mmCIF file of C-alpha atoms in Angstrom:
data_model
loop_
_atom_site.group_PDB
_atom_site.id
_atom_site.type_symbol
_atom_site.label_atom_id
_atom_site.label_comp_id
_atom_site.label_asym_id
_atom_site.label_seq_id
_atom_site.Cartn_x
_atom_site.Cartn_y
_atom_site.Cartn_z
ATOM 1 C CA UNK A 1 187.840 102.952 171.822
ATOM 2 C CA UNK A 2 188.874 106.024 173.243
ATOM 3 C CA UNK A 3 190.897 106.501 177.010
ATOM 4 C CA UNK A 4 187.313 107.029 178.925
ATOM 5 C CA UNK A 5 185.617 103.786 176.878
ATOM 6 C CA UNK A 6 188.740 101.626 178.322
ATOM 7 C CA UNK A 7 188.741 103.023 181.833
ATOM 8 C CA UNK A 8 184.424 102.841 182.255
ATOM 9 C CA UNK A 9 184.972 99.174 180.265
ATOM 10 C CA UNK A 10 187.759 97.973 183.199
ATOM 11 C CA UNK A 11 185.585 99.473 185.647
ATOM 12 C CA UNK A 12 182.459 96.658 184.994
ATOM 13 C CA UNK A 13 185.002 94.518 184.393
ATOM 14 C CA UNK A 14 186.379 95.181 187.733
ATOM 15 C CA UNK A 15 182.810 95.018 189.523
ATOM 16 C CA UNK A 16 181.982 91.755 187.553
ATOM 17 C CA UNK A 17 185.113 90.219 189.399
ATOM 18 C CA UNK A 18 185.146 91.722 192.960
ATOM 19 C CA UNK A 19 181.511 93.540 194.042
ATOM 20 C CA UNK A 20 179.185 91.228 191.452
ATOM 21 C CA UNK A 21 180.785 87.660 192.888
ATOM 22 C CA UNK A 22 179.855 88.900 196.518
ATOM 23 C CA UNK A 23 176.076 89.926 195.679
ATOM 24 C CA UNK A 24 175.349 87.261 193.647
ATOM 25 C CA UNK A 25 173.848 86.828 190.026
ATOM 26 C CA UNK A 26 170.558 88.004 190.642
ATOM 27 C CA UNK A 27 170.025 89.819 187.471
ATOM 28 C CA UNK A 28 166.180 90.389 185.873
ATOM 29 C CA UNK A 29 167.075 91.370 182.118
ATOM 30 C CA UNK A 30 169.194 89.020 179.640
ATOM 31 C CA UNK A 31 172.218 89.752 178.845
ATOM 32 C CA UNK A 32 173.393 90.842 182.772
ATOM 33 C CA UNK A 33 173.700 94.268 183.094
ATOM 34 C CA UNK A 34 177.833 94.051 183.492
ATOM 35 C CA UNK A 35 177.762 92.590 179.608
ATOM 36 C CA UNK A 36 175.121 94.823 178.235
ATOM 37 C CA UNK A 37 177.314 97.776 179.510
ATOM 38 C CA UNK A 38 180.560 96.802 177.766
ATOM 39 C CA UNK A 39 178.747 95.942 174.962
ATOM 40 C CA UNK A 40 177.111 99.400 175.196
ATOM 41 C CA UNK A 41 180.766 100.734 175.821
ATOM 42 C CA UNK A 42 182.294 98.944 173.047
ATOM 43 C CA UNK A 43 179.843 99.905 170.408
ATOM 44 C CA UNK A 44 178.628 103.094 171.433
ATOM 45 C CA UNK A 45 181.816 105.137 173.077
ATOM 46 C CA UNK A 46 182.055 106.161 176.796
ATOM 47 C CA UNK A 47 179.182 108.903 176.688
ATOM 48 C CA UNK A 48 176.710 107.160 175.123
ATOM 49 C CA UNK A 49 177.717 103.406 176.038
ATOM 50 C CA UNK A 50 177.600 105.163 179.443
ATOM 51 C CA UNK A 51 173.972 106.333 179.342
ATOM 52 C CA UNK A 52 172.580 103.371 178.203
ATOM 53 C CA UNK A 53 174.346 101.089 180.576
ATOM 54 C CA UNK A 54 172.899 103.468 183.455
ATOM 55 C CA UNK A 55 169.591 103.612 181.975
ATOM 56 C CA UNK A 56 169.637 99.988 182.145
ATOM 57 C CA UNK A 57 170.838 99.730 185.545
ATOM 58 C CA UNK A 58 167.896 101.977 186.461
ATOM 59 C CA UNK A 59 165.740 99.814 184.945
ATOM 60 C CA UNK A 60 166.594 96.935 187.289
ATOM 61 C CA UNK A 61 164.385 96.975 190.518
ATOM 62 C CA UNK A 62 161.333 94.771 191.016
ATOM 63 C CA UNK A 63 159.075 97.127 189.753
ATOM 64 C CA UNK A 64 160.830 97.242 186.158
ATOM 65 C CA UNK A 65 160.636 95.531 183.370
ATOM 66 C CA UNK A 66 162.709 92.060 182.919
ATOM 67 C CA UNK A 67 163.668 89.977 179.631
ATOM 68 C CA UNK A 68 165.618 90.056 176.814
ATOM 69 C CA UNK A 69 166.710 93.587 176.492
ATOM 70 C CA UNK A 70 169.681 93.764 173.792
ATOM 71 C CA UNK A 71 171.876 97.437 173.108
ATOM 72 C CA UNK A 72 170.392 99.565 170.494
ATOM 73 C CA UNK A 73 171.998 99.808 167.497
ATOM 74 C CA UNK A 74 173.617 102.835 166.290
ATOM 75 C CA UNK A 75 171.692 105.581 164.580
ATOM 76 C CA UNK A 76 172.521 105.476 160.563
ATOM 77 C CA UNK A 77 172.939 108.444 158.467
ATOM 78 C CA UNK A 78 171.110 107.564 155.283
ATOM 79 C CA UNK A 79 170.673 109.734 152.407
ATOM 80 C CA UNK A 80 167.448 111.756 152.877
ATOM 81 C CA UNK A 81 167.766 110.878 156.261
ATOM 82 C CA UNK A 82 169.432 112.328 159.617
ATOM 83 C CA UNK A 83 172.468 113.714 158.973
ATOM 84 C CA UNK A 84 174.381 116.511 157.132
ATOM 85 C CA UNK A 85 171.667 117.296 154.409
ATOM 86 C CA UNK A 86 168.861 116.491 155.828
ATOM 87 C CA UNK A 87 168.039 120.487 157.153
ATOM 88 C CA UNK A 88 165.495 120.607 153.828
ATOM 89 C CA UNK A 89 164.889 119.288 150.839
ATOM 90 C CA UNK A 90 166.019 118.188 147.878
ATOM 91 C CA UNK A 91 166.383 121.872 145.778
ATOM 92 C CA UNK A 92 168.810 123.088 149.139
ATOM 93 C CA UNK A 93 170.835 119.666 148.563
ATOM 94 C CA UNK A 94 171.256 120.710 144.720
ATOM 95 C CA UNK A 95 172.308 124.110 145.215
ATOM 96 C CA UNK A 96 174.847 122.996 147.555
ATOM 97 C CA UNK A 97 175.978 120.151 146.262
ATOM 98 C CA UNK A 98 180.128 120.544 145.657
ATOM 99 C CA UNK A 99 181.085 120.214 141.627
#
């Protein structure tokens, strides 16, 4: 994990121990929010961990949804898929292919 992922990661750690204890485990979607964002931290990186752990902390009000809401996985780069070669088709893949 990179610098930011362990200082974001300490800071949910640090709420889960101090602010979270004092308001009480009230939350609507399973797994809490505090694991589902260093599990979005861990497997994702800071930026993106970090968007989906807001997104899901957006999410949480009595007018959202509530449940089982697990982190994504990460995106795969298959072949014909997203990812380096996938700008056209299978002719521009040939010509550049390296010997």
């Amino acid at each position: 994990m990179s610098p930011l992922a362990h200082v974001l990661r300490g800071a949910v750690i640090g709420y889960r121990y101090s602010l979270s204890a004092l308001i009480g485990r009230n939350c609507r979607f399973a797994p809490t929010c505090s694991a589902y964002a260093i599990e979005a931290i861990e497997r994702h990186g800071a930026i993106v961990g970090g968007w989906l752990a807001l997104r899901r902390i957006a999410r949480c009000h009595p007018w959202g949804g509530s449940g089982y809401d697990p982190v994504p996985d990460a995106p795969t780069k298959t072949a014909g898929g997203p990812g380096r070669d996938s700008c056209c088709g299978p002719a521009h893949r040939q010509m550049t292919a390296p010997d």
